[in-house]
Amino acid sequence: MTGFQPMKLLFVFLGGLVLLFIIAPLAGLFLATSPAAFFETAMEKEVAGSIWLTLWTSMLATLIFALAAIPFSWILARRKFPFKRVISAVINIPVVIPHSAAGIAILGFVSRDSLAGQIGDRIGLSFVGSAPGIILAMAFVSIPFLINAARDGFAAVPEKLENAALNLGASPARVFLTISLPLAWRSILSGLIMMWARGMSEFGAVVIVAYHPMTTPVLIWERFASFGLDYAIPVAAVFITVCLVFFMILRMLSSPYDHAEN
Amino acid sequence: MTMLKIKDISIRLGQFELNRVNFEVPGGEYFVLLGMSGSGKSVLLQIIAGLISGASGQVFLDGKDISNEKVQRRKVGLVFQDAALFPHMNVFKNIAYPLRSAQLKNREIEKRVNELAGVTGVSHLLKRTTANLSGGETQRVALARALALSPSCLLLDEPLSSLDVQLRGELRSLLRELNRRGQTIVHVTHDYEEAVLLAGRVGVIEHGNIVQQGSPTEVFQHPRSEFMARFVGIRNFFNGTLSGEPGSARKFHTGGITFTILSDEPPGEGYIVIRGEDVTISKNMTTSSAVNNFRGVVTSLGPARIGTEVMIDMGISLGVLISDESAASLELSEGKTVWVSCKASALKFIGK
């Protein structure tokens, strides 16, 4: 029989406070939204359009940048090279700087006066006030989540398995695709979900690069600034619901050894 | 014909160093590299497989210099100590992996996998996940996978070290069978019993150098270095036949003399090992619990690492380790006749 454990009780109490701190504002948001207002908002063309824009731009940002970030993560996990620590620190810069500052930096980089902006113009691609600009802003602030998770995933794959595959006649590309990638997949998938979720919820950088077309976080801000809290709450409730549904589905799909061939 | 030739291989990895290692393995030979942990034997295997770069010297396989060949193009199959099976693939896919790398057709892959599974005794495991395999099964699958591309030389890194006694025996039989079929094998181990039981030839590696090469009998009966003597102790190895059934009085016949031995091994061909420390010398025949008593002549005596090593000819040449005080009190000298005794339990039989 275990006796009275004050420390355990204190920890449980503190944990409860933290949970309450997270749940209470969200619960309040939903309680302040009547089912009628919720569905009416969800059916609004502007709201539905902004949610759809937010979903596809964040997904595309994740997928496009994953093509480069995943192999780069493998290099970070497996190879030694000069300034590796510096590069690892650079990767995390988007996490530590204010996102409005990140937005300003991206805007400077892709504005029509910049080299990237001019090249974009020539091929008919405008970054400012457009979906490509939103994608860039989302990717900038969220890519560290993917790189860090994928690098940790690759580092956890025993190097011996990659060596064994090479010894068995596989090319380095085949080793990467058939050994490293499947074995690190759980971490990579987790990183992809985190990158997508972080990109989807981004406001600061996106609002500076592209106020229009409006992603949902910008729309929530716009409703709040123009009409007040009562008009912002239902949009926030609908958007949070959509995010949670997607987040839960993706988390359920990421079970251990998804690619196991048993 | 030489299948594998290692010429002047040297490398420095931190504190560790391989220093101008040379040896040759003829086609079809079972070569055991024997050394303690940290001696460099596993590093040497990885250099041969191309997994460690930066070594000077050359590696020749079937007459061709493969020192600068890419890992995936060297025709050497390496079996890692812990097998390194791919955990996200089942047994079939593990064995098929090298065949898919070689872009064989599905039908050929299936045929070859079934063939290899038959040889290595894992046919019933093909659909199993690798996580549920026993130690012996894991090593068999690793062997089948390494053999899939018909390597010119099979490299084994302590393949028996994680197995219990019975499984070791079974896997040893499989390795012998593979070698009998003509497979050239280089096997590294720290276990002299593996060397005795499997090797056609043994190379002893110490601190990054090959200090002795030869047949197991040559290497163990005539250790050429203090390291080797320390490594194996003064051990007497004799080839012969064990008779009698377990539970009865057992006899081991070798070189015209017969030892009484305690053993529960089945009768048959094999070796006995007698540690020099377990043999006593006396001037006259004495009555004691020692049932093996032989008269012999001292052929040589000299200092060992500790004590005195005495070689006695009693039909076979037996090495005995005694204290310096005993050697003095027995007034031992070359040509002197003495009695040697050892208990039946001091003899260890290793079946072939």
XYZ file of C-alpha atoms in Angstrom:
614
model
C 0.000 0.000 0.000
C 1.405 3.380 -0.931
C 1.174 6.151 1.622
C 0.255 9.774 1.219
C 2.489 11.303 -1.445
C 2.320 15.097 -1.267
C 4.860 15.577 -4.050
C 2.874 13.394 -6.434
C -0.312 15.275 -5.607
C 1.422 18.613 -6.133
C 2.727 17.502 -9.538
C -0.710 16.259 -10.594
C -2.222 19.555 -9.477
C 0.382 21.572 -11.416
C -0.178 19.375 -14.475
C -3.893 20.003 -14.185
C -3.293 23.748 -14.114
C -1.218 23.557 -17.303
C -3.888 21.488 -19.043
C -6.565 23.932 -17.900
C -4.472 26.810 -19.222
C -4.472 25.167 -22.673
C -8.032 23.871 -22.702
C -9.919 26.732 -21.008
C -9.444 29.422 -23.710
C -10.231 26.910 -26.460
C -13.304 25.628 -24.601
C -14.382 29.222 -23.988
C -14.055 29.904 -27.708
C -16.328 26.999 -28.594
C -18.799 27.755 -25.795
C -19.056 31.343 -27.071
C -19.990 30.057 -30.530
C -23.525 28.774 -31.005
C -23.925 25.793 -33.360
C -25.914 28.015 -35.713
C -23.193 30.670 -35.831
C -20.578 27.926 -36.271
C -22.251 26.384 -39.327
C -23.239 29.730 -40.780
C -19.606 30.883 -40.574
C -18.363 27.603 -42.001
C -20.641 28.075 -45.020
C -19.474 31.660 -45.622
C -17.706 31.860 -48.959
C -14.902 34.083 -47.664
C -14.237 31.819 -44.637
C -14.396 28.552 -46.611
C -12.141 30.078 -49.300
C -9.562 31.224 -46.764
C -9.552 27.821 -45.017
C -9.072 26.061 -48.345
C -6.273 28.507 -49.273
C -4.599 27.974 -45.891
C -4.803 24.185 -46.192
C -3.440 23.851 -49.694
C -0.704 26.474 -49.383
C 0.582 24.953 -46.133
C 0.479 21.440 -47.604
C 2.228 22.529 -50.783
C 4.853 24.440 -48.766
C 5.508 21.287 -46.749
C 5.695 18.975 -49.760
C 7.843 21.253 -51.955
C 10.362 22.057 -49.249
C 10.404 18.459 -47.957
C 11.976 17.388 -51.261
C 15.095 19.354 -50.346
C 14.846 19.294 -46.543
C 14.726 15.497 -46.133
C 17.938 14.697 -48.083
C 19.571 17.704 -46.358
C 18.557 16.248 -42.983
C 20.247 12.974 -43.923
C 23.458 14.877 -44.710
C 23.227 16.624 -41.325
C 22.718 13.300 -39.549
C 25.380 11.293 -41.368
C 28.178 13.461 -42.689
C 30.884 15.501 -41.043
C 31.712 18.771 -42.761
C 33.102 22.181 -41.878
C 30.785 24.611 -40.057
C 28.215 21.878 -39.390
C 27.345 23.380 -36.000
C 26.970 26.819 -37.517
C 24.664 25.429 -40.202
C 22.608 23.594 -37.577
C 22.208 26.874 -35.698
C 21.237 28.751 -38.886
C 18.456 26.214 -39.497
C 16.833 27.186 -36.211
C 16.931 30.955 -36.820
C 13.318 31.091 -38.133
C 12.138 29.640 -34.812
C 13.815 32.262 -32.647
C 13.205 35.485 -34.594
C 9.878 37.387 -34.418
C 7.712 36.201 -37.274
C 6.872 39.727 -38.317
C 10.633 40.242 -38.747
C 10.741 37.024 -40.763
C 7.953 38.421 -42.954
C 9.877 41.662 -43.503
C 12.990 39.656 -44.449
C 11.054 37.523 -46.929
C 9.319 40.550 -48.388
C 12.690 42.212 -48.936
C 13.956 39.037 -50.592
C 11.023 38.573 -53.001
C 9.856 42.157 -53.639
C 9.802 43.345 -57.240
C 13.037 45.293 -56.684
C 14.967 42.206 -55.581
C 16.751 39.731 -57.835
C 14.404 36.887 -56.833
C 11.393 39.121 -57.458
C 12.693 40.129 -60.902
C 13.383 36.519 -61.874
C 9.878 35.592 -60.626
C 8.371 38.416 -62.688
C 10.094 37.160 -65.852
C 8.552 33.709 -65.488
C 5.185 35.177 -64.522
C 5.477 34.337 -60.825
C 4.636 37.092 -58.361
C 5.473 36.440 -54.714
C 4.010 39.545 -53.108
C 0.287 39.351 -52.347
C -0.025 35.887 -53.880
C -0.217 32.195 -52.992
C 3.484 31.593 -53.863
C 4.399 34.354 -51.375
C 2.213 32.705 -48.698
C 3.940 29.381 -49.405
C 7.381 30.984 -48.994
C 6.402 32.691 -45.734
C 4.873 29.503 -44.319
C 7.890 27.396 -45.325
C 10.366 29.894 -43.880
C 8.929 29.775 -40.383
C 8.087 26.057 -40.311
C 10.952 24.271 -42.082
C 13.127 23.907 -38.931
C 10.484 21.545 -37.486
C 10.867 19.165 -40.411
C 14.667 19.350 -40.652
C 15.188 18.770 -36.931
C 12.750 15.856 -36.748
C 14.091 14.209 -39.919
C 17.724 14.682 -38.834
C 16.981 13.017 -35.476
C 15.136 10.235 -37.303
C 18.050 9.549 -39.656
C 20.551 9.723 -36.800
C 18.565 7.025 -34.981
C 18.881 4.600 -37.916
C 21.881 2.344 -37.163
C 24.608 3.198 -39.671
C 25.424 -0.498 -39.752
C 22.159 -1.160 -41.617
C 23.111 1.329 -44.319
C 26.578 -0.243 -44.537
C 25.031 -3.704 -44.758
C 22.834 -2.570 -47.652
C 25.848 -1.099 -49.484
C 27.737 -4.340 -48.932
C 24.751 -6.165 -50.435
C 25.231 -4.313 -53.704
C 22.761 -1.438 -53.259
C 23.669 1.988 -54.657
C 23.747 4.893 -52.162
C 20.451 6.176 -53.635
C 18.817 2.774 -53.156
C 20.165 2.579 -49.603
C 18.624 5.994 -48.891
C 15.255 5.110 -50.393
C 14.933 1.543 -49.095
C 16.724 1.649 -45.727
C 17.303 5.152 -44.324
C 14.008 6.710 -45.400
C 11.637 3.910 -44.287
C 13.425 3.479 -40.960
C 13.395 7.219 -40.244
C 9.871 7.573 -41.616
C 8.081 7.935 -38.299
C 10.225 10.913 -37.309
C 9.995 12.394 -40.797
C 6.205 12.066 -40.814
C 6.059 13.703 -37.419
C 8.240 16.518 -38.785
C 6.014 16.860 -41.864
C 2.917 17.139 -39.671
C 4.588 19.701 -37.432
C 5.804 21.725 -40.422
C 2.373 21.641 -42.026
C 0.601 22.562 -38.775
C 3.060 25.363 -38.029
C 2.781 26.740 -41.565
C -1.001 26.601 -41.468
C -1.180 28.592 -38.239
C 1.358 31.235 -39.328
C 0.142 34.831 -39.142
C 3.056 37.230 -38.640
C 5.173 36.414 -41.681
C 2.212 35.713 -43.986
C 0.354 38.977 -43.235
C 3.414 40.994 -44.296
C 4.135 39.072 -47.505
C 0.488 38.582 -48.523
C -2.413 40.340 -46.778
C -4.446 39.222 -49.749
C -5.393 36.559 -50.661
C -6.331 36.041 -47.036
C -5.312 32.905 -45.158
C -7.556 32.103 -42.209
C -5.214 33.479 -39.496
C -5.166 36.779 -41.450
C -8.942 36.658 -41.881
C -9.400 36.115 -38.118
C -7.192 39.154 -37.489
C -9.048 41.183 -40.078
C -12.479 40.318 -38.550
C -11.182 41.117 -35.072
C -9.578 44.429 -36.089
C -12.528 45.579 -38.214
C -15.580 44.163 -36.414
C -14.457 43.031 -32.977
C -14.184 39.814 -30.960
C -17.697 38.530 -31.597
C -17.042 38.354 -35.348
C -13.605 36.805 -34.985
C -14.605 33.997 -32.568
C -16.756 31.869 -34.932
C -14.065 31.961 -37.656
C -11.448 30.968 -35.089
C -13.696 28.112 -33.853
C -14.237 26.762 -37.375
C -10.537 26.999 -38.231
C -9.430 25.316 -34.996
C -11.907 22.491 -35.658
C -10.540 21.941 -39.160
C -6.935 21.983 -37.875
C -7.714 19.498 -35.069
C -9.497 17.094 -37.405
C -6.570 17.061 -39.856
C -4.031 16.867 -37.050
C -5.762 13.880 -35.451
C -6.128 12.015 -38.732
C -2.448 12.470 -39.591
C -1.312 11.472 -36.094
C -3.375 8.294 -36.332
C -1.782 7.451 -39.662
C 1.753 7.769 -38.279
C 2.020 4.411 -36.484
C 5.381 2.624 -36.038
C 6.901 1.081 -39.161
C 4.195 2.198 -41.510
C 6.225 0.687 -44.264
C 6.912 -2.610 -42.559
C 6.445 -5.449 -44.974
C 5.489 -8.302 -42.743
C 44.723 -20.048 -56.451
C 44.642 -17.041 -54.124
C 41.105 -15.684 -53.671
C 41.823 -12.904 -51.194
C 45.146 -11.153 -50.755
C 45.729 -8.456 -48.154
C 48.902 -6.512 -48.858
C 50.487 -4.029 -46.452
C 47.183 -2.761 -45.064
C 47.796 0.028 -42.549
C 45.422 2.503 -40.966
C 45.340 4.704 -37.900
C 41.967 5.315 -36.246
C 42.475 7.424 -33.126
C 44.533 5.349 -30.680
C 44.089 2.230 -32.749
C 46.409 1.158 -35.543
C 46.682 -1.610 -38.135
C 50.292 -1.956 -39.157
C 51.232 -3.490 -42.524
C 48.891 -6.460 -42.351
C 49.546 -9.172 -44.924
C 47.821 -12.477 -45.538
C 46.466 -14.578 -48.352
C 43.449 -16.847 -48.454
C 43.338 -19.479 -51.219
C 40.002 -20.160 -52.903
C 37.820 -22.530 -50.881
C 39.769 -22.069 -47.657
C 38.289 -21.403 -44.226
C 40.569 -18.780 -42.697
C 40.024 -17.728 -39.093
C 41.489 -14.464 -37.813
C 41.893 -14.906 -34.080
C 42.436 -11.992 -31.744
C 41.215 -10.342 -28.610
C 38.734 -7.486 -28.742
C 40.455 -4.308 -29.871
C 43.060 -6.229 -31.840
C 41.798 -4.846 -35.151
C 40.180 -7.909 -36.650
C 36.737 -6.338 -37.236
C 38.332 -3.175 -38.671
C 40.261 -5.364 -41.090
C 37.035 -7.021 -42.284
C 35.422 -3.628 -42.825
C 38.449 -2.447 -44.806
C 38.166 -5.543 -47.011
C 34.447 -4.791 -47.485
C 35.257 -1.142 -48.255
C 33.278 0.235 -45.322
C 36.293 1.952 -43.800
C 38.247 4.148 -46.146
C 41.616 5.778 -45.716
C 43.695 2.618 -45.302
C 46.966 2.323 -47.188
C 47.904 -0.940 -48.869
C 45.932 -3.108 -51.233
C 43.144 -5.647 -51.200
C 43.077 -8.158 -54.065
C 40.058 -10.332 -54.721
C 40.377 -13.095 -57.269
C 43.494 -11.396 -58.662
C 41.871 -7.977 -59.050
C 42.871 -4.950 -56.983
C 39.622 -3.828 -55.299
C 41.243 -1.289 -52.957
C 39.485 1.609 -54.673
C 36.361 -0.256 -55.742
C 33.029 1.056 -54.469
C 31.534 -0.886 -51.552
C 28.557 -2.079 -53.586
C 30.772 -3.456 -56.363
C 33.109 -5.560 -54.204
C 32.032 -9.160 -54.345
C 32.503 -9.804 -50.642
C 29.586 -10.697 -48.403
C 29.922 -9.385 -44.860
C 27.929 -10.894 -42.008
C 27.933 -8.507 -39.046
C 28.243 -9.689 -35.469
C 24.633 -8.685 -34.752
C 23.488 -9.739 -38.257
C 22.211 -6.232 -39.198
C 18.952 -7.562 -40.640
C 16.622 -4.867 -41.941
C 13.895 -4.572 -39.289
C 11.261 -3.159 -41.662
C 11.454 -6.124 -44.033
C 10.461 -9.730 -43.476
C 12.909 -12.605 -43.879
C 12.094 -13.111 -47.581
C 12.684 -9.438 -48.378
C 15.914 -9.397 -46.417
C 17.311 -12.284 -48.437
C 15.905 -10.841 -51.666
C 17.403 -7.387 -51.006
C 20.734 -7.929 -52.800
C 18.938 -9.691 -55.657
C 16.658 -6.680 -56.156
C 19.746 -4.445 -56.099
C 21.082 -6.615 -58.922
C 17.743 -6.074 -60.730
C 16.924 -9.750 -61.146
C 13.442 -10.690 -62.303
C 10.852 -11.562 -59.647
C 10.725 -15.209 -60.675
C 14.518 -15.544 -60.444
C 14.538 -13.752 -57.086
C 11.920 -16.108 -55.658
C 13.814 -19.150 -56.919
C 17.139 -17.956 -55.519
C 15.666 -16.952 -52.142
C 14.017 -20.370 -51.779
C 17.269 -22.066 -52.723
C 19.295 -20.065 -50.169
C 16.635 -20.515 -47.497
C 16.871 -24.265 -48.099
C 20.658 -24.311 -47.739
C 20.614 -22.229 -44.557
C 17.553 -23.918 -43.043
C 15.231 -20.920 -42.909
C 12.587 -21.953 -45.464
C 9.894 -22.007 -42.778
C 10.739 -18.454 -41.686
C 10.416 -16.577 -44.976
C 7.214 -14.741 -44.054
C 8.294 -13.944 -40.493
C 9.358 -10.502 -39.269
C 12.985 -10.293 -38.256
C 12.082 -9.078 -34.746
C 10.687 -12.504 -33.826
C 13.704 -14.570 -34.862
C 15.972 -16.356 -32.382
C 19.718 -15.628 -32.362
C 20.500 -18.697 -34.464
C 17.737 -17.952 -36.961
C 18.917 -14.353 -37.252
C 22.442 -15.447 -38.151
C 21.141 -17.993 -40.663
C 19.074 -15.327 -42.395
C 22.085 -12.978 -42.414
C 24.155 -15.764 -43.973
C 21.519 -16.464 -46.619
C 21.345 -12.754 -47.448
C 25.130 -12.436 -47.693
C 25.281 -15.497 -49.957
C 22.562 -14.224 -52.302
C 24.971 -12.556 -54.695
C 27.379 -15.516 -54.641
C 30.244 -13.538 -53.064
C 33.774 -14.528 -53.978
C 34.606 -14.336 -50.305
C 32.349 -14.467 -47.248
C 33.461 -12.326 -44.311
C 32.106 -13.301 -40.896
C 32.439 -10.974 -37.913
C 32.098 -13.059 -34.732
C 28.961 -14.766 -36.052
C 28.677 -17.234 -33.168
C 29.407 -14.944 -30.241
C 25.809 -14.221 -29.277
C 24.580 -17.816 -29.535
C 24.192 -20.493 -26.896
C 26.212 -23.704 -27.061
C 23.691 -25.808 -28.991
C 23.008 -23.130 -31.595
C 26.735 -22.593 -32.023
C 27.129 -26.258 -32.897
C 24.325 -26.064 -35.465
C 25.669 -22.917 -37.075
C 29.198 -24.317 -37.128
C 27.886 -27.283 -39.085
C 26.247 -24.907 -41.554
C 29.460 -22.896 -41.962
C 31.453 -26.080 -42.528
C 28.897 -27.189 -45.106
C 29.128 -23.859 -46.946
C 32.904 -24.130 -46.959
C 32.695 -27.739 -48.154
C 30.657 -26.483 -51.117
C 33.637 -24.325 -52.060
C 32.790 -21.015 -50.359
C 35.905 -19.076 -49.329
C 35.393 -17.816 -45.785
C 37.281 -15.336 -43.598
C 35.966 -15.538 -40.055
C 37.109 -13.291 -37.210
C 36.709 -14.377 -33.614
C 38.196 -14.134 -30.142
C 37.242 -17.732 -29.384
C 40.011 -20.290 -29.931
C 37.474 -23.120 -29.963
C 35.902 -21.668 -33.101
C 39.348 -21.508 -34.661
C 40.110 -25.118 -33.726
C 36.779 -26.372 -34.999
C 36.401 -24.416 -38.204
C 39.713 -23.164 -39.496
C 41.730 -24.654 -42.296
C 44.239 -21.992 -41.364
C 44.442 -19.530 -38.480
C 45.922 -16.039 -38.422
C 46.568 -14.520 -35.030
C 46.131 -10.756 -34.843
C 47.578 -8.727 -32.001
C 47.559 -4.935 -31.667
C 46.955 -4.476 -35.370
C 49.566 -6.994 -36.532
C 49.289 -10.571 -37.763
C 51.735 -12.295 -35.450
C 51.320 -15.885 -36.599
C 49.646 -17.866 -39.350
C 49.314 -21.597 -39.858
C 47.143 -24.609 -39.241
C 45.332 -24.667 -35.877
C 47.696 -27.370 -34.656
C 50.790 -25.347 -35.605
C 49.463 -22.169 -34.074
C 48.245 -23.643 -30.806
C 51.016 -26.145 -30.215
C 53.799 -23.759 -31.134
C 52.744 -20.242 -30.213
C 55.361 -17.907 -31.603
C 54.807 -14.926 -29.386
C 54.380 -14.261 -25.723
C 51.022 -12.764 -26.609
C 49.951 -15.973 -28.274
C 51.108 -18.091 -25.361
C 49.202 -15.816 -23.029
C 46.216 -15.722 -25.304
C 45.784 -19.467 -25.463
C 47.728 -20.292 -22.278
C 50.002 -23.300 -22.536
C 47.460 -25.580 -24.105
C 47.967 -29.006 -25.494
C 45.870 -29.856 -28.532
C 45.637 -33.413 -29.737
C 43.601 -34.810 -32.583
C 42.089 -38.228 -31.962
C 39.011 -40.332 -31.244
C 36.676 -40.405 -28.264
C 35.248 -43.828 -27.465
C 32.624 -45.111 -25.029
C 29.119 -43.780 -24.519
C 28.297 -40.803 -22.275
C 27.842 -42.010 -18.719
C 30.464 -44.760 -19.059
C 34.270 -44.615 -18.725
C 35.383 -42.562 -21.721
C 38.674 -42.974 -23.488
C 40.438 -40.665 -25.907
C 42.994 -42.220 -28.227
C 45.724 -40.097 -29.748
C 49.285 -40.681 -30.938
C 49.385 -44.225 -29.611
C 48.347 -43.331 -26.073
C 44.990 -43.395 -24.373
C 43.613 -40.813 -21.941
C 40.708 -41.364 -19.575
C 38.355 -38.430 -19.891
C 35.145 -37.050 -18.395
C 32.867 -35.923 -21.203
C 29.197 -36.033 -22.136
C 29.946 -35.488 -25.818
C 28.988 -38.259 -28.262
C 31.859 -40.532 -29.354
C 33.770 -39.675 -32.509
C 36.632 -37.695 -33.979
C 37.734 -34.523 -32.236
C 40.363 -32.774 -30.170
C 41.313 -32.774 -26.541
C 42.664 -29.696 -24.871
C 44.753 -29.964 -21.709
C 45.865 -26.823 -19.960
C 49.525 -26.972 -19.030
C 48.628 -25.752 -15.532
C 46.426 -28.817 -14.954
C 49.245 -31.362 -15.377
C 51.525 -32.378 -12.536
C 55.055 -33.815 -12.748
C 56.603 -36.214 -10.239
C 59.770 -38.240 -10.039
C 57.904 -41.511 -9.413
C 54.508 -42.955 -10.135
C 52.160 -41.749 -7.375
C 48.700 -42.761 -6.291
C 46.204 -39.943 -6.437
C 42.856 -38.989 -7.961
C 44.638 -38.418 -11.255
C 43.794 -41.377 -13.508
C 46.008 -40.362 -16.394
C 49.605 -41.252 -15.526
C 52.322 -41.521 -18.154
C 56.051 -41.879 -18.120
C 57.945 -39.432 -20.317
C 61.228 -37.731 -20.971
C 61.866 -34.018 -20.517
C 62.795 -32.624 -23.914
C 63.099 -28.977 -22.975
C 62.460 -26.585 -20.141
C 62.566 -22.844 -19.961
C 60.980 -19.801 -18.403
C 57.345 -19.048 -19.208
C 55.579 -15.730 -18.552
C 55.056 -17.041 -15.050
C 56.829 -20.203 -13.863
C 58.640 -22.788 -15.963
C 57.422 -24.458 -19.126
C 58.456 -28.091 -19.404
C 58.018 -30.111 -22.607
C 57.708 -33.831 -22.054
C 57.809 -36.542 -24.718
C 55.530 -39.397 -23.734
C 54.664 -40.584 -27.232
C 53.077 -37.200 -27.775
C 54.688 -33.904 -26.772
C 52.985 -32.409 -23.716
C 53.577 -28.868 -22.407
C 53.428 -28.499 -18.635
C 53.550 -25.326 -16.565
C 55.045 -25.625 -13.103
C 56.459 -23.177 -10.582
C 60.177 -22.418 -10.584
C 60.393 -23.924 -7.082
C 58.892 -27.216 -8.283
C 61.284 -27.321 -11.234
C 64.214 -26.870 -8.827
C 63.020 -29.411 -6.243
C 62.376 -32.044 -8.948
C 65.861 -31.340 -10.327
C 64.462 -31.319 -13.831
C 66.830 -31.347 -16.771
C 66.634 -32.359 -20.411
C 66.651 -36.134 -20.858
C 65.358 -36.847 -17.346
C 62.573 -39.405 -17.042
C 59.517 -38.235 -15.081
C 55.874 -39.163 -14.502
C 53.128 -36.834 -15.620
C 49.606 -36.979 -14.209
C 46.322 -35.274 -14.883
C 42.741 -35.843 -13.797
C 40.107 -37.056 -16.242
C 38.249 -33.788 -15.585
C 41.261 -31.745 -16.700
C 40.799 -32.907 -20.288
C 38.366 -31.033 -22.484
C 37.005 -32.760 -25.558
C 35.877 -30.718 -28.572
C 33.990 -32.782 -31.133
C 34.497 -32.156 -34.845
